[in-house]
Short mmCIF file of C-alpha atoms and ligand atoms in Angstrom, two decimals:
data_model
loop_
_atom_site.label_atom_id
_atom_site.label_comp_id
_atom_site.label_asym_id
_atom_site.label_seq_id
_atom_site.Cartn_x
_atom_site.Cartn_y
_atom_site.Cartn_z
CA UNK A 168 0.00 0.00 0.00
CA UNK A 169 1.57 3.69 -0.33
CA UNK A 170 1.18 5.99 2.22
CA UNK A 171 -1.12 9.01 1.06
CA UNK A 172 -1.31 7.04 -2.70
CA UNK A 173 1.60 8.68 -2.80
CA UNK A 174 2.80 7.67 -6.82
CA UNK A 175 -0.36 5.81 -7.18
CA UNK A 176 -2.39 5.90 -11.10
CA UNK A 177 -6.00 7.10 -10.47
CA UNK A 178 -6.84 8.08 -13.55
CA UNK A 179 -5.97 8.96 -17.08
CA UNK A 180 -6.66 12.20 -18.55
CA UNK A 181 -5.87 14.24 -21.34
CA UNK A 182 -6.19 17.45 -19.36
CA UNK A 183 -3.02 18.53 -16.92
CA UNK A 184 0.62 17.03 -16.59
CA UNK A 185 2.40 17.48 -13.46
CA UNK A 186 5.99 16.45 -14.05
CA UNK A 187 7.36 16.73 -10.31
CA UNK A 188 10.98 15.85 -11.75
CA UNK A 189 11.78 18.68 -13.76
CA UNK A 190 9.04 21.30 -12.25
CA UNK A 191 7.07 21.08 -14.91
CA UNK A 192 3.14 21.71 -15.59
CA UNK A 193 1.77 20.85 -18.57
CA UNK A 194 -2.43 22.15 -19.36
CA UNK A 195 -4.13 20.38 -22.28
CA UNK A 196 -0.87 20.06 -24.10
CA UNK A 197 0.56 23.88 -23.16
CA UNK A 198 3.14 24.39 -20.71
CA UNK A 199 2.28 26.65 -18.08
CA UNK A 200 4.38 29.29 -19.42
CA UNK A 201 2.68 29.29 -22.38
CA UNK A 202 -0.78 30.25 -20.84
CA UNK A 203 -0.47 32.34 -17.39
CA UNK A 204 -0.08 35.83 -18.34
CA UNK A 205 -1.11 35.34 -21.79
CA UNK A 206 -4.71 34.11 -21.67
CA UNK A 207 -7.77 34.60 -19.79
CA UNK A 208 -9.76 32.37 -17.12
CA UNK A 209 -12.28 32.02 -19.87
CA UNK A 210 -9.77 31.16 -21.80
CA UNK A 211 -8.55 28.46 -20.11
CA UNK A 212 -11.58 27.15 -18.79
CA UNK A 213 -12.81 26.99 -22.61
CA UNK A 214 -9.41 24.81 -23.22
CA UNK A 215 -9.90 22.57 -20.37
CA UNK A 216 -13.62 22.43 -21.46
CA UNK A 217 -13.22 21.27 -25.14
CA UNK A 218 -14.76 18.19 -25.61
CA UNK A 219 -16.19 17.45 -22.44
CA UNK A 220 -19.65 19.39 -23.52
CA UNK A 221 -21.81 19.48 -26.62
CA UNK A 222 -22.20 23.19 -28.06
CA UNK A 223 -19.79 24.88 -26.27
CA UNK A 224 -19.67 28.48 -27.55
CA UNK A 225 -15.78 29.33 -28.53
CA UNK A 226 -16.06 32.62 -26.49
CA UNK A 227 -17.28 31.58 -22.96
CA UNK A 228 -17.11 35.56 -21.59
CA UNK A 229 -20.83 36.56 -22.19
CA UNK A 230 -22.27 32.75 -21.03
CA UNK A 231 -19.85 33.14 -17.79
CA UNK A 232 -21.06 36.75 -17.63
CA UNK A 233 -24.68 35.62 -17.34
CA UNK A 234 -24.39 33.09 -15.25
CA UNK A 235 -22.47 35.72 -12.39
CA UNK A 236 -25.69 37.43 -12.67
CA UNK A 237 -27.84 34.33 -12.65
CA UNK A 238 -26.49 33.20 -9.32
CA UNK A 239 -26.47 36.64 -8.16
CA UNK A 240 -29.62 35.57 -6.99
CA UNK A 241 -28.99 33.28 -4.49
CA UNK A 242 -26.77 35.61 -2.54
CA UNK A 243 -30.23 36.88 -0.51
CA UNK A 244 -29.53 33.42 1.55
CA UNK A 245 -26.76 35.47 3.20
CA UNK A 246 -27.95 35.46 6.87
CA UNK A 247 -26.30 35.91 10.04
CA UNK A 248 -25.94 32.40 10.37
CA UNK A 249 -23.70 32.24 7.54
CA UNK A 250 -21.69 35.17 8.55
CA UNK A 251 -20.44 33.84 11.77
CA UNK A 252 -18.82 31.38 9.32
CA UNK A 253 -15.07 31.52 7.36
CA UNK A 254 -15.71 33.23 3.78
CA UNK A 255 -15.05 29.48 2.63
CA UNK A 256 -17.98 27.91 4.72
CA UNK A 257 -19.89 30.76 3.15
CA UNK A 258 -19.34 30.33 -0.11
CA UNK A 259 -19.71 26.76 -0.13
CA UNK A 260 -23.10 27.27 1.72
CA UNK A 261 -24.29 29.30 -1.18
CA UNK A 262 -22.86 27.36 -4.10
CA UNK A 263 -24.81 23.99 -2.39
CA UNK A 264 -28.03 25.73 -3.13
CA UNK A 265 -27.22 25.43 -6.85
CA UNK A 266 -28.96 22.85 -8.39
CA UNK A 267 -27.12 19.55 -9.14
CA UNK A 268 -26.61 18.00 -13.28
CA UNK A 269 -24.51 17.57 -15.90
CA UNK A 270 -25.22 20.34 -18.49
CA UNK A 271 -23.22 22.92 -19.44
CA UNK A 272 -25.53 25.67 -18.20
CA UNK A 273 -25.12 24.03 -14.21
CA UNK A 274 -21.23 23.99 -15.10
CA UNK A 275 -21.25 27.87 -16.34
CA UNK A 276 -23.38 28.83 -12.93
CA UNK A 277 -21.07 26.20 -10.60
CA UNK A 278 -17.85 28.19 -12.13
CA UNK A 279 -19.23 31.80 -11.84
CA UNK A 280 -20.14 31.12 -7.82
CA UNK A 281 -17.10 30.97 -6.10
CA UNK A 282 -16.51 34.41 -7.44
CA UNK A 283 -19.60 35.93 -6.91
CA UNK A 284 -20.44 34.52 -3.56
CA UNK A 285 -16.78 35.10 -2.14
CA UNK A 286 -17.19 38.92 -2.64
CA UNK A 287 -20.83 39.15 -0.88
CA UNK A 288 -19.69 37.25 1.81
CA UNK A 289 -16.46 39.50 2.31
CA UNK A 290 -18.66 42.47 1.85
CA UNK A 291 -21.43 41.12 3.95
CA UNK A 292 -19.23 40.31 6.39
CA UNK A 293 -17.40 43.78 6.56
CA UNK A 294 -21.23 45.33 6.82
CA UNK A 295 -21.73 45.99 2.72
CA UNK A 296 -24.33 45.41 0.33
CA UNK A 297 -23.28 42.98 -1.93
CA UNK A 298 -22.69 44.55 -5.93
CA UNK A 299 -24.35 42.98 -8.17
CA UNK A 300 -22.17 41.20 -11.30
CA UNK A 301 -21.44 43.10 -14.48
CA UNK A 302 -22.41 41.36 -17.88
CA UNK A 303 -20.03 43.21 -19.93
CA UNK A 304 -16.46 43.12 -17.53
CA UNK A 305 -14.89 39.55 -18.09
CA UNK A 306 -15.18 37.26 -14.87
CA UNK A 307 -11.27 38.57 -13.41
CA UNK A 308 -12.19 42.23 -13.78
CA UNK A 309 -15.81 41.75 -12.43
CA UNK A 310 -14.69 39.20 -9.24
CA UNK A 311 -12.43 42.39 -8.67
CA UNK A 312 -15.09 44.91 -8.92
CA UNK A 313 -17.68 42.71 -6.93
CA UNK A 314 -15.18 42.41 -4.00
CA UNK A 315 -14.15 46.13 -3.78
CA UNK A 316 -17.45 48.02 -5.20
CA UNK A 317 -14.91 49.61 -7.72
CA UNK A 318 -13.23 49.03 -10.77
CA UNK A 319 -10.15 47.38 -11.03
CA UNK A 320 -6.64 48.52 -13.18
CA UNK A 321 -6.14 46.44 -15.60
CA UNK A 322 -3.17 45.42 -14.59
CA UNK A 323 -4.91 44.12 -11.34
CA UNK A 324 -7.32 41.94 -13.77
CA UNK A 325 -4.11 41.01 -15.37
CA UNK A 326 -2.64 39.51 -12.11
CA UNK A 327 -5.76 37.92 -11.31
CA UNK A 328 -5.99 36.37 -14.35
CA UNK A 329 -2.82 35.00 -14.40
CA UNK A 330 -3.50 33.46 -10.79
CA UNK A 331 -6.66 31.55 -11.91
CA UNK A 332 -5.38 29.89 -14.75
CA UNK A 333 -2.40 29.06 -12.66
CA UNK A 334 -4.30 27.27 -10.35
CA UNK A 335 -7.32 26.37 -13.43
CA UNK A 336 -5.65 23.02 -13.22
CA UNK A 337 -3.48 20.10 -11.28
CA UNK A 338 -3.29 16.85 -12.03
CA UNK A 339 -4.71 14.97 -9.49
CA UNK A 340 -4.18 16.59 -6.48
CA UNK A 341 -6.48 16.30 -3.55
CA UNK A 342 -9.70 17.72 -4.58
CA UNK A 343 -9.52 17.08 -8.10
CA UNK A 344 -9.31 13.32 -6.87
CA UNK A 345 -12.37 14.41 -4.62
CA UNK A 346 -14.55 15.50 -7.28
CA UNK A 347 -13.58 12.71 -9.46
CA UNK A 348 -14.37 10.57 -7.02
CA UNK A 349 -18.11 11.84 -6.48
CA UNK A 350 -18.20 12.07 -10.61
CA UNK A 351 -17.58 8.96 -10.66
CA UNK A 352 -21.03 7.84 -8.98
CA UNK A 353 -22.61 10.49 -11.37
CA UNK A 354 -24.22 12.46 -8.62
CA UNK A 355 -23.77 15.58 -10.79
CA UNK A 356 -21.06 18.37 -10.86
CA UNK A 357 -22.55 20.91 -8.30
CA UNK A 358 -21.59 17.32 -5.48
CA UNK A 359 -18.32 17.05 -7.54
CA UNK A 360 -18.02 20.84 -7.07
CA UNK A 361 -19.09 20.90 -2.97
CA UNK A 362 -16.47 17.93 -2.88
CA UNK A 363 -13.72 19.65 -4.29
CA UNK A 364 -14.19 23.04 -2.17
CA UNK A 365 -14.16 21.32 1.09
CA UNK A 366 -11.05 18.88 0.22
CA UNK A 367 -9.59 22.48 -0.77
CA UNK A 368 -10.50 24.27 2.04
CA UNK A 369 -7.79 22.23 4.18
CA UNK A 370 -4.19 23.48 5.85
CA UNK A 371 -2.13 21.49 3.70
CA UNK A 372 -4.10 21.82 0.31
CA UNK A 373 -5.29 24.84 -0.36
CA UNK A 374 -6.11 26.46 2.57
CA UNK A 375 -2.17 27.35 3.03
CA UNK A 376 -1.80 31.15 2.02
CA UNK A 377 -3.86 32.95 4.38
CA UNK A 378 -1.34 30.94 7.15
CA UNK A 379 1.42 32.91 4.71
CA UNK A 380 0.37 36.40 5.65
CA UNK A 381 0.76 35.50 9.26
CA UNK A 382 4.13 34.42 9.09
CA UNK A 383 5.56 37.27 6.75
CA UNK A 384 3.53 39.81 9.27
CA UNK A 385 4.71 37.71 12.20
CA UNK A 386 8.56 37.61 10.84
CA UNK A 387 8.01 41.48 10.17
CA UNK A 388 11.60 41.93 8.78
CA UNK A 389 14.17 39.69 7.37
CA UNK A 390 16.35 40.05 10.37
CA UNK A 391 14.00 38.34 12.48
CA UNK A 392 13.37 35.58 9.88
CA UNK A 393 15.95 32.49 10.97
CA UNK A 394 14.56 32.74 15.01
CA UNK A 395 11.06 32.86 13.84
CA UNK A 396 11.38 29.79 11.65
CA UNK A 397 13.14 27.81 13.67
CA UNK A 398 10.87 28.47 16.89
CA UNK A 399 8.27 27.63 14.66
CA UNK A 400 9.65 23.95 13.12
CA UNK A 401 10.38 23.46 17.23
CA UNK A 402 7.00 23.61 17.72
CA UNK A 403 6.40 21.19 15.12
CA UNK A 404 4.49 23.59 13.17
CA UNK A 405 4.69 22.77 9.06
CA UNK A 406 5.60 26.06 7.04
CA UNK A 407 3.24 27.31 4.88
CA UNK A 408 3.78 27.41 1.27
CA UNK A 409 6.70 25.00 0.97
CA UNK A 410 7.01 21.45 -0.04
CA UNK A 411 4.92 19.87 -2.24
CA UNK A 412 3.76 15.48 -2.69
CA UNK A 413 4.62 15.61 -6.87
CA UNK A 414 7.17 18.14 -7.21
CA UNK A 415 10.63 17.33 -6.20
CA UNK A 416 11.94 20.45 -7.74
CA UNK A 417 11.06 24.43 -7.80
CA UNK A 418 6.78 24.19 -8.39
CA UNK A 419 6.83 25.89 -12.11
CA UNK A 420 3.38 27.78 -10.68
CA UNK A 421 5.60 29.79 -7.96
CA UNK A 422 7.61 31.50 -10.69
CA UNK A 423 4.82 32.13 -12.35
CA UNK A 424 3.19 33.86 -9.86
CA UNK A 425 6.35 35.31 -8.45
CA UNK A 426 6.74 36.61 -12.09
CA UNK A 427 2.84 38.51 -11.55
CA UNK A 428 3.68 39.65 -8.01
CA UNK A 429 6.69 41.39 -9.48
CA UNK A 430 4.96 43.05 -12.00
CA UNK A 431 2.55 44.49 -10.25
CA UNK A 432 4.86 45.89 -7.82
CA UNK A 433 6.27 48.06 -10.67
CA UNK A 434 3.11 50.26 -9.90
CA UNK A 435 3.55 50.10 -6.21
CA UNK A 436 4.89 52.08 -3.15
CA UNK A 437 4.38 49.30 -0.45
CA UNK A 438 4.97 46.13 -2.65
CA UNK A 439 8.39 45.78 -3.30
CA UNK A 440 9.16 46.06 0.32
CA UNK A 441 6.81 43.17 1.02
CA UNK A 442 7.89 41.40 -1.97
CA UNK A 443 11.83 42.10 -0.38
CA UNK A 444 10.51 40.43 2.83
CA UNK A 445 8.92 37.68 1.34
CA UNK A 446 11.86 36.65 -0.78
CA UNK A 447 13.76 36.92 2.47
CA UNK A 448 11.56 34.55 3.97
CA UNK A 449 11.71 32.32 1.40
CA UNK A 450 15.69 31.98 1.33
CA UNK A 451 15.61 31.40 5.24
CA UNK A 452 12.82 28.80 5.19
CA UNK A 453 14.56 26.89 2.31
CA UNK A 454 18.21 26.80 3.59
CA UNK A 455 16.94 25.80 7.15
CA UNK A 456 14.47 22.90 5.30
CA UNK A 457 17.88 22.10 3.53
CA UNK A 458 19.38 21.77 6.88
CA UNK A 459 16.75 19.57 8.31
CA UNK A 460 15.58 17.89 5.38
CA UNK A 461 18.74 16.96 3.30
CA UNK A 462 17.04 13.63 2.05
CA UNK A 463 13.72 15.68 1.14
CA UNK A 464 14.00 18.55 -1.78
CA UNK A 465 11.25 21.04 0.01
CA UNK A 466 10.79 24.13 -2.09
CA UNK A 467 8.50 26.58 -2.52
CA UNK A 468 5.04 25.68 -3.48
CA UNK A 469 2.47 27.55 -5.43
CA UNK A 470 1.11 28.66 -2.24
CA UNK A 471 3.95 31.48 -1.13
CA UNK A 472 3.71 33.65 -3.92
CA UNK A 473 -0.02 33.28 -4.13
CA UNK A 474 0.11 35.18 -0.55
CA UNK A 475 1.37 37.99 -2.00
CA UNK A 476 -0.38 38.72 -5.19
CA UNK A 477 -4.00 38.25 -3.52
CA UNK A 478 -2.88 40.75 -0.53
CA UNK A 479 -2.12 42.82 -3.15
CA UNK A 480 -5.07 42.51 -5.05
CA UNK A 481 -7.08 43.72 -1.59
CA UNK A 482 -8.75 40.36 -1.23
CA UNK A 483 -8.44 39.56 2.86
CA UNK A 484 -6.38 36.99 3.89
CA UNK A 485 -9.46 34.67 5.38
CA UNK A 486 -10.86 34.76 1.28
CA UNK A 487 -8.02 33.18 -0.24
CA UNK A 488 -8.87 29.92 -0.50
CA UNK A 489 -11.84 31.40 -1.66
CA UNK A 490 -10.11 32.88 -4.94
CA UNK A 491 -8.31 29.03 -5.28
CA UNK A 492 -12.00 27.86 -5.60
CA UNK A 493 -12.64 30.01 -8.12
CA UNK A 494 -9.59 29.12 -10.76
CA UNK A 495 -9.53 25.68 -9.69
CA UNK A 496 -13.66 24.89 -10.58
CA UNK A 497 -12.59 24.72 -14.31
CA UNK A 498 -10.41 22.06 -13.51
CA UNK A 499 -13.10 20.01 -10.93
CA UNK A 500 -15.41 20.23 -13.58
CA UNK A 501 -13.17 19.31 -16.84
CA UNK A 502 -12.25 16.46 -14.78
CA UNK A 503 -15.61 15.50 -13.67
CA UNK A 504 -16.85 15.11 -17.22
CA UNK A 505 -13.91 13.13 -18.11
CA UNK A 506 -14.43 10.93 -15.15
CA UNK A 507 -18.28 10.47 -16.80
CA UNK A 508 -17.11 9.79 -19.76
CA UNK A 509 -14.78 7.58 -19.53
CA UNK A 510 -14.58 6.70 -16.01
CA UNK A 511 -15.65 3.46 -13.71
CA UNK A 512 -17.48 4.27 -10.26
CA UNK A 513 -14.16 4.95 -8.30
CA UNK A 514 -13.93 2.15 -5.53
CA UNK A 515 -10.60 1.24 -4.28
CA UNK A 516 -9.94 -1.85 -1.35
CA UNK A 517 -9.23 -1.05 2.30
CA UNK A 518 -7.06 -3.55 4.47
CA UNK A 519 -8.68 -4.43 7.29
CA UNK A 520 -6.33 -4.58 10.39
CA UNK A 521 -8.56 -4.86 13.46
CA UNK A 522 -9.55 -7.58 15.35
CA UNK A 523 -11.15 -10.62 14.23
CA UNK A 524 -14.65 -12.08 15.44
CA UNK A 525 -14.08 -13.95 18.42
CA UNK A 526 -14.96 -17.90 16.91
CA UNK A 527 -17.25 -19.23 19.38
CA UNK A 528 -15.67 -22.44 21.66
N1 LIG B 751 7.45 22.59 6.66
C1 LIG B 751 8.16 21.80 7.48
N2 LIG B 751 8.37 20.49 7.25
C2 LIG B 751 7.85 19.98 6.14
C3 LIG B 751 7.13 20.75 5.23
C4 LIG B 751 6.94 22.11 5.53
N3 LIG B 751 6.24 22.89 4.72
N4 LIG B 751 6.73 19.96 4.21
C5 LIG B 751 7.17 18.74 4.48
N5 LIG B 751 7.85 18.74 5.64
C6 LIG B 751 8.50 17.63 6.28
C7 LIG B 751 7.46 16.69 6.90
O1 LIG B 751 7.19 17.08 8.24
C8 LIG B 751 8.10 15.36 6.79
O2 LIG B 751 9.00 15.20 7.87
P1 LIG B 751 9.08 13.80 8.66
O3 LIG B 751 9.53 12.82 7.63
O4 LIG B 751 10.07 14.06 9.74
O5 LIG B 751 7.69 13.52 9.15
C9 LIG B 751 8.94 15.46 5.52
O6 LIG B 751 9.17 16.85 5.30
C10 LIG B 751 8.27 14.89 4.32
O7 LIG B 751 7.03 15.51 4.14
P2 LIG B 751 5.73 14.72 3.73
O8 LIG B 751 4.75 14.80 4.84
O9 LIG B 751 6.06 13.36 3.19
O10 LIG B 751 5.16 15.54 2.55
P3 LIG B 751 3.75 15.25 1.93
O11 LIG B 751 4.01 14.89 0.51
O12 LIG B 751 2.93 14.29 2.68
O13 LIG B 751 3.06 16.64 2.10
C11 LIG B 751 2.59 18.90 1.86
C12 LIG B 751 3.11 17.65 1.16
C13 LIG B 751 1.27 18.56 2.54
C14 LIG B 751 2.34 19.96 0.81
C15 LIG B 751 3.63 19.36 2.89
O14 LIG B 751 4.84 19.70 2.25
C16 LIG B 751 3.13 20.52 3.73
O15 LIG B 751 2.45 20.30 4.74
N6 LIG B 751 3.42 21.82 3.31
C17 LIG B 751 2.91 22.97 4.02
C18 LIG B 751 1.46 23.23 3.60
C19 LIG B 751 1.36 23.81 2.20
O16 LIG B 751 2.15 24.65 1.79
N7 LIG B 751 0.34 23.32 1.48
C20 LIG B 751 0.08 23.73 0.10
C21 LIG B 751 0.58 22.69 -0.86
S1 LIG B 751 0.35 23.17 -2.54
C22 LIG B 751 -1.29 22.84 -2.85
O17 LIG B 751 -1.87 21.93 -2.33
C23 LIG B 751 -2.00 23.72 -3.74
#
């Protein structure tokens, strides 16, 4: 058996690549490189879609568009109930009131919620009305101006477009595998969906950069960075944004993102000090992993840099799992429909290593 299915084949699939040997992602035949930065979340979400629906239109902006405004409507269920919770518990409160199917019209609304409830539940929980979507911004610009009640620079929607189709897509990590998983007893994408957020929403999956923001703030300046790590490995504590299950090298989405962080700051007064900081941190925390860990290579995930750009892009700390959710839904869903097409009901063996019926004398 291998711990965690560590190296273990789930699945084929024609849709991501994750080459942990030489740090390489690969999306529907496209290195990484070739798409963040250059195309749009529609864009990518049309590439992982192809094939996996009948009709679909070649420019997904206006169907995306509509659907924002379609599940606008549920955001109403907002109630005080809800905003007790993390944005994360909101959002996927909301987006299980969508209803469940196949069709490309559930897929559209299912990829338009995390976006559009993650910015009323911010706002609602800050004491704002929520805004409603906008059918003519495409879905990076509007999740901006949702959140803030403002337009965005466009270099903003470029950084947050380059983030979500980063993350559109990952092999099989741990809530792809989720939603394939509940695909796989064709229970419909909005379950697949639900699956995949909650497997997300975890420490060690996706729920690593807001963690991120409290280290940098709690390091405060690079000076301070070697005692801070090392009290923290003495407590046991895992450091956020480093080490990663497939890649045994640099993760290519870190430079990618590192890349957008760096660019933004060109417009910035407060980023490239933060960005200084961060790549501070990140020296420290990968020597003294070095030191620890010589057998492991630990290096920075797709996680650290993430951190940054969404701080920078206003979104709070507490929503950025949130904004994971709503690049990596393309992916959950391309892979749900492969998983339906293709795929058996998922349904591995157990071992069974407790006690034995006592046989009677
Ligand atoms: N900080 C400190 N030690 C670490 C870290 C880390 N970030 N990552 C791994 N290690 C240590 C482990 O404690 C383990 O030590 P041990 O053998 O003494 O127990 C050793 O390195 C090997 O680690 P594994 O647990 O085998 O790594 P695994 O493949 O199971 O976990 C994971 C990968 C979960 C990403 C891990 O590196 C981690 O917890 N990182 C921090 C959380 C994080 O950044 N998550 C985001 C990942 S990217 C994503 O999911 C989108």
């Amino acid at each position: 058996m291998s711990d965690g299915l560590e190296g273990v084949v789930a699945a084929d699939t024609v849709l991501s690549e994750v080459d942990g040997l030489a740090g390489r992602l690969i999306i529907r035949g496209h290195d990484l490189d070739e798409l963040a930065g250059r195309i749009s979340f529609e864009e990518v979400t049309r590439l992982l879609w192809d094939g996996f629906f009948d009709n679909l239109p070649g420019d997904l902006a206006p169907a995306l568009a509509a659907a924002r405004v379609e599940v606008f409507a549920e955001v109403s269920a907002l109630d005080t109930g809800l905003l007790d919770r993390t944005p994360i518990e909101g959002m996927r409160a909301l987006t299980a009131r969508l209803a469940d199917g196949d069709e490309l019209n559930v897929a559209l609304r299912l990829t338009a919620a995390p976006a559009v409830f993650t910015a009323a539940m911010v706002r609602a929980q800050a004491g704002e009305a929520p805004v409603k979507p906008d059918l003519t911004l495409s879905h990076a610009a509007d999740t901006l101006r949702m959140l803030r009640g403002a337009p965005a620079s466009a270099a903003e929607v470029a950084a947050l477009d380059t983030y979500l189709v980063t993350v559109s897509d990952h092999g099989l990590n741990a809530s792809t595998f989720a939603a394939r998983v509940i695909a796989s007893t064709h229970a419909g994408l909005a379950s697949a969906v639900l699956g995949g957020i909650s497997a997300l929403k975890g420490p060690l999956h996706g729920g690593a950069p807001g963690p991120i923001i409290d280290m940098l703030d709690g390091i405060g300046t690079p000076g301070n960075a070697r005692t801070w790590i090392e009290a923290a490995l003495a407590r046991g504590d895992r450091l956020m944004g480093f080490g990663h299950r497939v890649y045994r090298v640099r993760d290519p989405r870190a430079d990618a993102l590192k890349a957008a962080v760096r660019k933004l700051a060109e417009g910035s007064n407060t980023m490239p000090g933060r960005l200084a900081l961060a790549e501070a941190v990140e020296s420290s925390v990968l020597a003294i992993l070095k030191e620890r860990k010589p057998d492991r290579s630990l290096q920075t995930n797709v996680e650290f840099y993430t951190a940054l750009l969404l701080e920078a892009l206003a979104f709070p700390p507490s929503a950025f799992t949130c904004v994971f959710a709503t690049g990596r839904v393309s992916g959950w869903i391309a892979h749900a429909r492969e998983q339906l097409a293709g795929g058996r009901l998922i349904r591995p063996a157990s071992r069974y290593i407790g006690p034995m019926p006592k046989v009677a004398a």
